[in-house]
């Protein structure tokens, strides 16, 4: 699994209407943060709805290695007894974050201002991804990193013995970098300031406040200014994790593509820093209604009612990219079934995700008979009445590439195969079971049963 094990080829066959209720798992971003902030708190944090995907399980294991007590009580129900800000112990083994960029970058931030040393590694995908974007700002606090060329993992980080607070303007829109700096700022005396030109997901800010930190968000000429007062005493909290909009996007887009589908996806986060995909789908004429809007666990949520729709291609506003950055792969798949072309610009960050997602989607769509154009920071997909399919697609250890093509296979003329569906377990371990319950025909080619 997640690049350490054997590949799992999977295939999606054209399917009849998708119908029923799709209860997608807890939000991955919030799940990582609940474990990390729980570990940095004093007392007990109780979490419900935690995503039990491999990425988050790897973070749970890492928090134990840094000295926190992390216990599973039931499905999605976990507790963390933390060690307090600055209380991380030095791990005696290498920290393996598997496939998870969020895990490794946030954990590096969380330890960077404590006088300990830790070595981090990951799978073949994670070990290719840039870490300099995190180690450079962490060096400003006084932390020292030695990694492979280009700052790649495996990497050893020694936290600052006498950290100083930092003022840092993000050079790219990245919630992971923002969060790494804020988590490092927790154990620095004085105020740590992060400035982001484009707003990215704000779970760290919301949760830091919830755990008792003093954090202010203001607006200045150069963007959103986040000021954190260092060395707070964080206190354990009760965290109810809402369902993940990034996972919801798969059944939602599948239902939009497969004729006569009608599904309900309840309790999905509608945090405005995450809901760009739903606005985009509505602009494409999707029959997508947010029912019963409410607040759960401090996050806005709604039930999504989705019916098959005749979609039309659009130009996705580039300023929306950060609020739907993980949804471009499934949007590109969906765009192949829309009338006209869909233009996605300002998406350069997709090139450094679990795979180069612009390239992976472009090559996969071409193999399925779809016309695409790409530039360094854009992808254009030319929709067609019925996608030919009948291809085998390379997923490059990327869960979202695998799920996007399996969803497209449900609506194509001929089946679509992916070379490796095993990374789906990193973020959406119940994907196969959930899709099968809706009526989707997705199978493993090695004959093993679906997990989850
Ligand atoms: C995440 C931030 C995003 C996103 C990732 C989760 C987070 O990454 O792609 O899946 O939880 O902070 P970047 O910060 O690299 O944009």
Short mmCIF file of C-alpha atoms and ligand atoms in Angstrom, two decimals:
data_model
loop_
_atom_site.label_atom_id
_atom_site.label_comp_id
_atom_site.label_asym_id
_atom_site.label_seq_id
_atom_site.Cartn_x
_atom_site.Cartn_y
_atom_site.Cartn_z
CA UNK A 1 0.00 0.00 0.00
CA UNK A 2 0.95 3.65 -0.61
CA UNK A 3 3.99 2.83 -2.63
CA UNK A 4 5.65 0.37 -0.27
CA UNK A 5 3.66 -2.66 -1.49
CA UNK A 6 2.37 -4.35 -4.62
CA UNK A 7 0.34 -2.52 -7.24
CA UNK A 8 -3.42 -3.11 -7.26
CA UNK A 9 -4.84 -2.84 -10.80
CA UNK A 10 -8.53 -1.89 -10.83
CA UNK A 11 -11.19 -1.47 -13.51
CA UNK A 12 -14.40 0.55 -13.84
CA UNK A 13 -17.13 -0.62 -16.22
CA UNK A 14 -19.89 1.54 -17.69
CA UNK A 15 -22.60 1.47 -15.02
CA UNK A 16 -26.33 2.00 -14.58
CA UNK A 17 -27.67 4.94 -12.54
CA UNK A 18 -25.99 5.66 -9.19
CA UNK A 19 -28.52 5.89 -6.40
CA UNK A 20 -28.56 6.12 -2.62
CA UNK A 21 -26.73 7.78 0.24
CA UNK A 22 -22.95 8.19 0.17
CA UNK A 23 -21.47 8.73 3.63
CA UNK A 24 -17.93 9.80 2.82
CA UNK A 25 -15.24 9.68 5.54
CA UNK A 26 -13.91 12.47 7.73
CA UNK A 27 -11.89 15.36 6.40
CA UNK A 28 -8.23 14.48 5.89
CA UNK A 29 -6.84 17.96 6.61
CA UNK A 30 -8.79 18.29 9.86
CA UNK A 31 -7.94 14.72 10.90
CA UNK A 32 -4.17 15.34 10.64
CA UNK A 33 -4.49 18.60 12.54
CA UNK A 34 -6.67 17.10 15.31
CA UNK A 35 -3.97 14.50 16.04
CA UNK A 36 -1.09 16.98 15.88
CA UNK A 37 -2.78 19.69 17.97
CA UNK A 38 -3.96 17.01 20.40
CA UNK A 39 -0.33 15.90 20.77
CA UNK A 40 0.78 19.50 21.39
CA UNK A 41 -1.89 20.06 24.06
CA UNK A 42 -2.10 19.38 27.73
CA UNK A 43 -4.83 16.91 28.72
CA UNK A 44 -7.11 14.80 26.57
CA UNK A 45 -8.38 15.47 23.05
CA UNK A 46 -11.34 13.35 21.96
CA UNK A 47 -11.93 13.02 18.24
CA UNK A 48 -14.98 11.64 16.43
CA UNK A 49 -15.23 11.06 12.69
CA UNK A 50 -11.44 10.79 12.26
CA UNK A 51 -10.46 9.65 8.78
CA UNK A 52 -8.86 6.23 9.20
CA UNK A 53 -6.97 6.45 5.91
CA UNK A 54 -3.32 5.45 5.76
CA UNK A 55 -2.12 9.09 5.64
CA UNK A 56 -3.79 9.89 8.94
CA UNK A 57 -2.80 6.56 10.53
CA UNK A 58 0.81 7.42 9.67
CA UNK A 59 0.41 10.77 11.46
CA UNK A 60 -1.11 8.99 14.50
CA UNK A 61 1.93 6.69 14.61
CA UNK A 62 4.26 9.68 14.30
CA UNK A 63 2.57 11.46 17.22
CA UNK A 64 3.18 8.36 19.35
CA UNK A 65 6.84 8.44 18.31
CA UNK A 66 7.06 12.05 19.58
CA UNK A 67 5.64 10.99 22.96
CA UNK A 68 1.86 11.47 22.76
CA UNK A 69 -0.55 8.72 23.78
CA UNK A 70 -2.88 8.08 20.83
CA UNK A 71 -5.66 5.52 21.23
CA UNK A 72 -8.43 4.24 18.99
CA UNK A 73 -11.68 3.55 20.85
CA UNK A 74 -14.06 2.69 18.01
CA UNK A 75 -14.68 3.50 14.34
CA UNK A 76 -13.45 7.08 13.92
CA UNK A 77 -13.28 7.57 17.70
CA UNK A 78 -9.85 8.41 19.01
CA UNK A 79 -8.23 10.08 21.98
CA UNK A 80 -4.89 11.85 22.29
CA UNK A 81 -3.11 12.63 25.54
CA UNK A 82 -0.71 15.36 24.56
CA UNK A 83 2.71 16.42 25.80
CA UNK A 84 2.12 20.19 25.59
CA UNK A 85 3.75 22.88 23.41
CA UNK A 86 7.51 22.24 23.38
CA UNK A 87 7.06 18.82 24.98
CA UNK A 88 7.83 16.56 22.00
CA UNK A 89 10.30 13.77 22.83
CA UNK A 90 13.01 12.75 20.36
CA UNK A 91 11.79 9.76 18.33
CA UNK A 92 14.11 6.76 18.38
CA UNK A 93 13.14 5.59 14.89
CA UNK A 94 12.76 7.13 11.44
CA UNK A 95 9.33 8.78 10.98
CA UNK A 96 7.69 7.27 7.88
CA UNK A 97 4.90 9.53 6.63
CA UNK A 98 3.98 7.17 3.77
CA UNK A 99 2.25 9.09 0.95
CA UNK A 100 1.35 12.17 2.98
CA UNK A 101 2.75 15.62 2.20
CA UNK A 102 0.39 17.14 4.75
CA UNK A 103 1.57 14.73 7.45
CA UNK A 104 5.29 15.25 6.97
CA UNK A 105 5.17 19.02 6.44
CA UNK A 106 2.92 19.73 9.44
CA UNK A 107 4.91 17.41 11.71
CA UNK A 108 8.20 19.03 10.66
CA UNK A 109 6.68 22.38 11.62
CA UNK A 110 5.40 21.04 14.93
CA UNK A 111 8.89 19.82 15.99
CA UNK A 112 11.01 22.60 14.46
CA UNK A 113 11.16 24.76 17.58
CA UNK A 114 11.92 21.97 20.05
CA UNK A 115 15.53 20.91 20.70
CA UNK A 116 15.24 17.40 19.24
CA UNK A 117 16.29 15.67 16.03
CA UNK A 118 14.10 13.49 13.82
CA UNK A 119 14.54 11.81 10.45
CA UNK A 120 11.60 11.70 8.02
CA UNK A 121 10.92 9.51 5.01
CA UNK A 122 7.99 8.47 2.84
CA UNK A 123 7.01 6.38 -0.13
CA UNK A 124 8.32 6.79 -3.69
CA UNK A 125 5.82 9.61 -4.37
CA UNK A 126 6.50 11.60 -1.17
CA UNK A 127 10.27 11.24 -1.50
CA UNK A 128 10.08 13.09 -4.83
CA UNK A 129 8.15 16.08 -3.48
CA UNK A 130 9.73 19.44 -2.58
CA UNK A 131 10.41 19.97 1.14
CA UNK A 132 12.52 23.13 0.77
CA UNK A 133 9.27 25.12 0.83
CA UNK A 134 8.97 24.05 4.50
CA UNK A 135 12.59 23.70 5.63
CA UNK A 136 13.45 27.23 4.38
CA UNK A 137 10.94 29.04 6.63
CA UNK A 138 11.71 26.62 9.48
CA UNK A 139 15.39 27.63 9.21
CA UNK A 140 14.32 31.20 10.05
CA UNK A 141 13.22 29.91 13.48
CA UNK A 142 16.68 28.33 13.88
CA UNK A 143 15.89 24.75 12.77
CA UNK A 144 18.41 22.87 10.60
CA UNK A 145 17.56 20.38 7.90
CA UNK A 146 19.77 18.04 5.94
CA UNK A 147 18.03 16.25 3.12
CA UNK A 148 18.64 14.90 -0.34
CA UNK A 149 19.34 17.18 -3.28
CA UNK A 150 16.55 19.74 -3.73
CA UNK A 151 15.51 19.29 -0.10
CA UNK A 152 13.91 15.92 -0.80
CA UNK A 153 13.19 13.23 1.81
CA UNK A 154 14.69 11.31 3.54
CA UNK A 155 15.56 14.35 5.59
CA UNK A 156 16.83 14.96 9.12
CA UNK A 157 15.56 18.00 11.00
CA UNK A 158 17.06 19.39 14.19
CA UNK A 159 14.74 21.76 15.97
CA UNK A 160 15.91 25.14 17.24
CA UNK A 161 17.17 25.09 20.83
CA UNK A 162 16.46 28.81 21.17
CA UNK A 163 13.78 29.58 18.61
CA UNK A 164 13.03 33.09 17.46
CA UNK A 165 9.64 34.17 16.08
CA UNK A 166 9.30 34.70 12.35
CA UNK A 167 7.49 36.94 9.88
CA UNK A 168 6.99 35.03 6.65
CA UNK A 169 5.24 35.78 3.35
CA UNK A 170 4.24 32.56 1.58
CA UNK A 171 5.91 32.38 -1.84
CA UNK A 172 3.18 29.99 -3.08
CA UNK A 173 -0.43 29.37 -2.02
CA UNK A 174 0.07 26.44 0.37
CA UNK A 175 -1.87 25.60 3.51
CA UNK A 176 0.79 23.05 4.37
CA UNK A 177 3.57 25.63 4.42
CA UNK A 178 1.37 28.14 6.27
CA UNK A 179 0.51 25.47 8.84
CA UNK A 180 4.12 24.32 9.27
CA UNK A 181 5.15 27.92 10.07
CA UNK A 182 2.25 28.45 12.49
CA UNK A 183 2.92 25.15 14.29
CA UNK A 184 6.60 26.08 14.60
CA UNK A 185 5.55 29.50 15.91
CA UNK A 186 3.77 27.81 18.81
CA UNK A 187 7.04 27.23 20.65
CA UNK A 188 8.76 30.50 19.70
CA UNK A 189 8.51 33.43 22.14
CA UNK A 190 6.70 36.50 20.76
CA UNK A 191 4.55 36.81 17.65
CA UNK A 192 4.91 34.70 14.53
CA UNK A 193 3.30 36.28 11.47
CA UNK A 194 2.38 34.53 8.22
CA UNK A 195 1.15 36.47 5.20
CA UNK A 196 -0.66 34.75 2.36
CA UNK A 197 -1.46 36.58 -0.87
CA UNK A 198 -4.22 34.05 -1.72
CA UNK A 199 -6.34 32.54 1.05
CA UNK A 200 -5.77 28.79 1.50
CA UNK A 201 -7.65 26.32 3.71
CA UNK A 202 -7.89 27.80 7.21
CA UNK A 203 -8.31 24.71 9.40
CA UNK A 204 -5.06 25.33 11.28
CA UNK A 205 -6.11 28.86 12.21
CA UNK A 206 -9.59 27.76 13.30
CA UNK A 207 -8.29 24.82 15.30
CA UNK A 208 -5.41 26.70 16.95
CA UNK A 209 -7.98 29.14 18.30
CA UNK A 210 -10.21 26.26 19.36
CA UNK A 211 -7.30 24.73 21.32
CA UNK A 212 -6.71 28.03 23.15
CA UNK A 213 -4.03 29.88 21.16
CA UNK A 214 -4.27 33.63 20.58
CA UNK A 215 -4.38 34.08 16.82
CA UNK A 216 -5.57 37.06 14.82
CA UNK A 217 -6.35 37.27 11.14
CA UNK A 218 -6.26 40.64 9.41
CA UNK A 219 -6.16 42.00 5.90
CA UNK A 220 -3.31 44.14 4.55
CA UNK A 221 -2.21 45.32 1.12
CA UNK A 222 -0.18 42.16 0.58
CA UNK A 223 -2.91 39.74 1.65
CA UNK A 224 -4.19 37.83 4.66
CA UNK A 225 -2.03 38.43 7.74
CA UNK A 226 -2.10 35.77 10.46
CA UNK A 227 -0.54 36.64 13.81
CA UNK A 228 0.05 33.93 16.40
CA UNK A 229 1.18 34.62 19.95
CA UNK A 230 3.84 32.05 20.83
CA UNK A 231 4.09 29.69 23.80
CA UNK A 232 0.41 29.35 24.64
CA UNK A 233 -0.82 26.49 26.77
CA UNK A 234 -2.97 24.48 24.40
CA UNK A 235 -5.72 22.49 26.10
CA UNK A 236 -7.16 19.19 24.86
CA UNK A 237 -10.49 19.60 23.03
CA UNK A 238 -13.43 17.63 21.67
CA UNK A 239 -13.13 17.59 17.85
CA UNK A 240 -15.97 16.41 15.59
CA UNK A 241 -14.44 15.99 12.12
CA UNK A 242 -16.87 16.89 9.29
CA UNK A 243 -17.00 14.76 6.12
CA UNK A 244 -14.33 15.53 3.54
CA UNK A 245 -15.45 17.71 0.58
CA UNK A 246 -12.45 16.41 -1.39
CA UNK A 247 -13.67 12.82 -1.00
CA UNK A 248 -17.31 13.85 -1.58
CA UNK A 249 -16.26 15.23 -4.97
CA UNK A 250 -15.81 11.67 -6.35
CA UNK A 251 -19.34 10.30 -5.84
CA UNK A 252 -20.72 13.77 -6.66
CA UNK A 253 -18.92 13.91 -10.02
CA UNK A 254 -19.68 10.25 -10.76
CA UNK A 255 -23.41 10.91 -10.23
CA UNK A 256 -23.25 13.96 -12.52
CA UNK A 257 -21.69 11.81 -15.28
CA UNK A 258 -23.81 8.64 -15.13
CA UNK A 259 -27.30 9.09 -16.66
CA UNK A 260 -30.31 8.99 -14.31
CA UNK A 261 -28.17 9.07 -11.15
CA UNK A 262 -29.57 10.67 -8.00
CA UNK A 263 -27.56 10.56 -4.77
CA UNK A 264 -27.33 12.25 -1.39
CA UNK A 265 -23.96 12.98 0.26
CA UNK A 266 -24.73 14.09 3.83
CA UNK A 267 -22.76 16.27 6.26
CA UNK A 268 -20.07 17.58 3.90
CA UNK A 269 -17.92 20.53 4.98
CA UNK A 270 -18.79 23.74 3.17
CA UNK A 271 -15.85 25.71 4.57
CA UNK A 272 -15.44 28.58 2.05
CA UNK A 273 -11.72 27.78 1.72
CA UNK A 274 -12.68 24.29 0.49
CA UNK A 275 -15.94 24.57 -1.46
CA UNK A 276 -14.68 25.85 -4.83
CA UNK A 277 -15.52 22.59 -6.59
CA UNK A 278 -19.21 22.86 -5.72
CA UNK A 279 -19.46 26.43 -7.03
CA UNK A 280 -17.69 25.33 -10.21
CA UNK A 281 -20.05 22.39 -10.72
CA UNK A 282 -23.04 24.68 -10.32
CA UNK A 283 -21.56 27.04 -12.93
CA UNK A 284 -21.29 24.02 -15.24
CA UNK A 285 -25.10 23.61 -14.82
CA UNK A 286 -24.92 20.72 -12.36
CA UNK A 287 -28.11 19.82 -10.54
CA UNK A 288 -26.38 20.09 -7.16
CA UNK A 289 -28.28 21.41 -4.16
CA UNK A 290 -26.87 22.10 -0.69
CA UNK A 291 -29.66 20.99 1.64
CA UNK A 292 -30.00 21.53 5.37
CA UNK A 293 -27.03 23.90 5.88
CA UNK A 294 -25.85 23.88 9.51
CA UNK A 295 -22.75 24.11 11.71
CA UNK A 296 -21.11 20.94 13.02
CA UNK A 297 -17.88 20.86 15.02
CA UNK A 298 -17.30 24.55 14.25
CA UNK A 299 -17.43 24.01 10.46
CA UNK A 300 -20.31 24.85 8.10
CA UNK A 301 -21.73 21.62 6.62
CA UNK A 302 -24.60 20.69 4.26
CA UNK A 303 -26.16 17.61 2.66
CA UNK A 304 -25.40 17.49 -1.06
CA UNK A 305 -28.23 16.33 -3.35
CA UNK A 306 -26.86 15.51 -6.80
CA UNK A 307 -28.65 14.40 -9.95
CA UNK A 308 -27.24 13.49 -13.36
CA UNK A 309 -26.92 16.68 -15.42
CA UNK A 310 -26.11 17.77 -18.94
CA UNK A 311 -23.01 19.81 -18.18
CA UNK A 312 -21.31 22.55 -20.13
CA UNK A 313 -17.64 23.43 -20.04
CA UNK A 314 -16.53 26.67 -18.37
CA UNK A 315 -13.44 28.71 -17.61
CA UNK A 316 -12.71 28.04 -13.96
CA UNK A 317 -11.75 31.35 -12.28
CA UNK A 318 -8.01 31.02 -11.42
CA UNK A 319 -8.52 32.84 -8.12
CA UNK A 320 -10.66 29.88 -7.05
CA UNK A 321 -7.79 27.39 -7.44
CA UNK A 322 -6.72 27.25 -3.78
CA UNK A 323 -10.26 26.44 -2.62
CA UNK A 324 -10.49 23.37 -4.91
CA UNK A 325 -6.85 22.46 -5.46
CA UNK A 326 -7.38 18.73 -4.80
CA UNK A 327 -10.49 18.56 -6.98
CA UNK A 328 -8.94 19.42 -10.38
CA UNK A 329 -8.27 15.76 -11.27
CA UNK A 330 -11.91 14.72 -10.87
CA UNK A 331 -13.05 17.99 -12.47
CA UNK A 332 -10.84 17.24 -15.50
CA UNK A 333 -12.43 13.77 -15.76
CA UNK A 334 -15.91 15.27 -15.49
CA UNK A 335 -15.06 18.00 -18.02
CA UNK A 336 -14.40 15.26 -20.57
CA UNK A 337 -18.14 14.48 -20.47
CA UNK A 338 -19.33 18.13 -20.63
CA UNK A 339 -20.35 20.04 -23.73
CA UNK A 340 -17.57 22.33 -24.92
CA UNK A 341 -14.22 23.01 -23.35
CA UNK A 342 -13.25 23.51 -19.74
CA UNK A 343 -10.23 25.71 -19.08
CA UNK A 344 -8.40 25.40 -15.76
CA UNK A 345 -5.72 28.05 -15.20
CA UNK A 346 -3.46 29.04 -12.31
CA UNK A 347 -2.95 25.43 -11.26
CA UNK A 348 0.87 25.17 -11.24
CA UNK A 349 0.76 23.72 -7.71
CA UNK A 350 -0.81 20.56 -9.19
CA UNK A 351 2.60 19.69 -10.59
CA UNK A 352 3.99 19.01 -7.08
CA UNK A 353 1.15 16.99 -5.56
CA UNK A 354 1.23 13.20 -5.00
CA UNK A 355 1.99 13.15 -8.74
CA UNK A 356 2.31 15.82 -11.42
CA UNK A 357 -1.46 15.96 -11.69
CA UNK A 358 -1.60 18.11 -14.84
CA UNK A 359 0.56 15.58 -16.66
CA UNK A 360 -1.15 12.51 -15.15
CA UNK A 361 -4.64 13.77 -16.08
CA UNK A 362 -3.58 14.92 -19.56
CA UNK A 363 -1.91 11.58 -20.43
CA UNK A 364 -4.75 9.53 -18.95
CA UNK A 365 -7.47 11.52 -20.71
CA UNK A 366 -5.61 11.27 -24.02
CA UNK A 367 -5.38 7.49 -23.56
CA UNK A 368 -9.18 7.50 -23.06
CA UNK A 369 -9.68 9.36 -26.37
CA UNK A 370 -10.15 12.88 -24.98
CA UNK A 371 -8.51 15.98 -26.50
CA UNK A 372 -6.55 18.08 -24.00
CA UNK A 373 -4.04 20.95 -24.01
CA UNK A 374 -1.66 21.76 -21.21
CA UNK A 375 0.76 24.54 -20.30
CA UNK A 376 3.00 24.79 -17.25
CA UNK A 377 0.08 26.10 -15.18
CA UNK A 378 -3.10 25.21 -17.06
CA UNK A 379 -5.13 22.34 -18.46
CA UNK A 380 -7.87 22.53 -21.09
CA UNK A 381 -10.20 19.58 -21.62
CA UNK A 382 -12.41 19.29 -24.70
CA UNK A 383 -15.64 17.57 -23.72
CA UNK A 384 -17.39 15.01 -25.90
CA UNK A 385 -20.80 13.34 -25.94
CA UNK A 386 -19.40 9.98 -24.79
CA UNK A 387 -15.78 9.36 -23.77
CA UNK A 388 -14.41 6.29 -25.64
CA UNK A 389 -12.44 4.91 -22.63
CA UNK A 390 -11.11 1.39 -23.20
CA UNK A 391 -7.69 2.40 -21.87
CA UNK A 392 -5.28 1.61 -19.10
CA UNK A 393 -4.18 4.68 -17.13
CA UNK A 394 -1.04 5.21 -15.02
CA UNK A 395 -1.80 6.62 -11.58
CA UNK A 396 1.75 7.39 -10.35
CA UNK A 397 0.95 6.46 -6.72
CA UNK A 398 -1.75 9.15 -6.67
CA UNK A 399 -5.06 8.28 -4.99
CA UNK A 400 -6.96 11.11 -6.69
CA UNK A 401 -5.76 10.17 -10.18
CA UNK A 402 -6.91 6.58 -9.53
CA UNK A 403 -10.36 7.61 -8.26
CA UNK A 404 -10.87 10.20 -11.03
CA UNK A 405 -10.37 7.64 -13.81
CA UNK A 406 -12.44 4.97 -12.04
CA UNK A 407 -15.31 7.50 -11.87
CA UNK A 408 -14.87 8.37 -15.56
CA UNK A 409 -14.93 4.66 -16.42
CA UNK A 410 -18.50 4.45 -15.08
CA UNK A 411 -19.64 6.85 -17.83
CA UNK A 412 -17.32 5.88 -20.70
CA UNK A 413 -18.18 3.67 -23.71
CA UNK A 414 -15.63 1.03 -22.73
CA UNK A 415 -14.09 0.17 -19.33
CA UNK A 416 -11.20 2.21 -17.91
CA UNK A 417 -8.43 0.43 -16.03
CA UNK A 418 -5.97 2.00 -13.60
CA UNK A 419 -2.57 0.39 -13.03
CA UNK A 420 -2.63 0.86 -9.25
CA UNK A 421 -5.61 1.65 -7.01
CA UNK A 422 -3.80 0.84 -3.75
CA UNK A 423 -3.12 4.53 -2.87
CA UNK A 424 -6.90 5.10 -2.63
CA UNK A 425 -6.52 3.71 0.91
CA UNK A 426 -4.50 6.79 1.89
CA UNK A 427 -7.53 9.10 1.83
CA UNK A 428 -10.72 7.15 1.06
CA UNK A 429 -10.42 3.57 2.35
CA UNK A 430 -14.15 2.87 1.86
CA UNK A 431 -14.24 4.18 -1.73
CA UNK A 432 -14.87 0.80 -3.38
CA UNK A 433 -17.56 -0.27 -0.92
CA UNK A 434 -19.28 3.12 -1.02
CA UNK A 435 -19.29 3.29 -4.82
CA UNK A 436 -20.51 -0.33 -5.10
CA UNK A 437 -23.42 0.46 -2.75
CA UNK A 438 -24.45 3.29 -5.12
CA UNK A 439 -24.46 0.81 -8.04
CA UNK A 440 -21.03 1.51 -9.54
CA UNK A 441 -19.17 -1.31 -11.21
CA UNK A 442 -15.59 -0.99 -9.93
CA UNK A 443 -13.51 -4.12 -9.40
CA UNK A 444 -10.04 -5.21 -8.37
CA UNK A 445 -8.24 -7.15 -11.04
CA UNK A 446 -6.33 -9.34 -8.61
CA UNK A 447 -9.56 -10.88 -7.33
CA UNK A 448 -9.11 -9.71 -3.71
CA UNK A 449 -12.07 -8.24 -1.83
CA UNK A 450 -12.40 -4.50 -1.17
CA UNK A 451 -11.19 -3.28 2.19
CA UNK A 452 -12.91 -0.69 4.36
C1 LIG B 1 -3.54 20.37 2.53
C2 LIG B 1 -3.13 21.38 1.74
C3 LIG B 1 -3.02 21.27 0.28
C4 LIG B 1 -3.75 20.03 -0.25
C5 LIG B 1 -3.51 18.81 0.58
C6 LIG B 1 -3.97 19.06 2.01
C7 LIG B 1 -3.60 20.59 4.00
O1 LIG B 1 -1.65 21.15 -0.06
O2 LIG B 1 -3.37 19.77 -1.58
O3 LIG B 1 -4.19 17.69 0.07
O4 LIG B 1 -4.22 19.78 4.71
O5 LIG B 1 -3.03 21.59 4.45
P1 LIG B 1 -0.72 22.44 -0.30
O6 LIG B 1 -0.54 23.14 0.98
O7 LIG B 1 0.59 21.88 -0.80
O8 LIG B 1 -1.44 23.25 -1.33
#
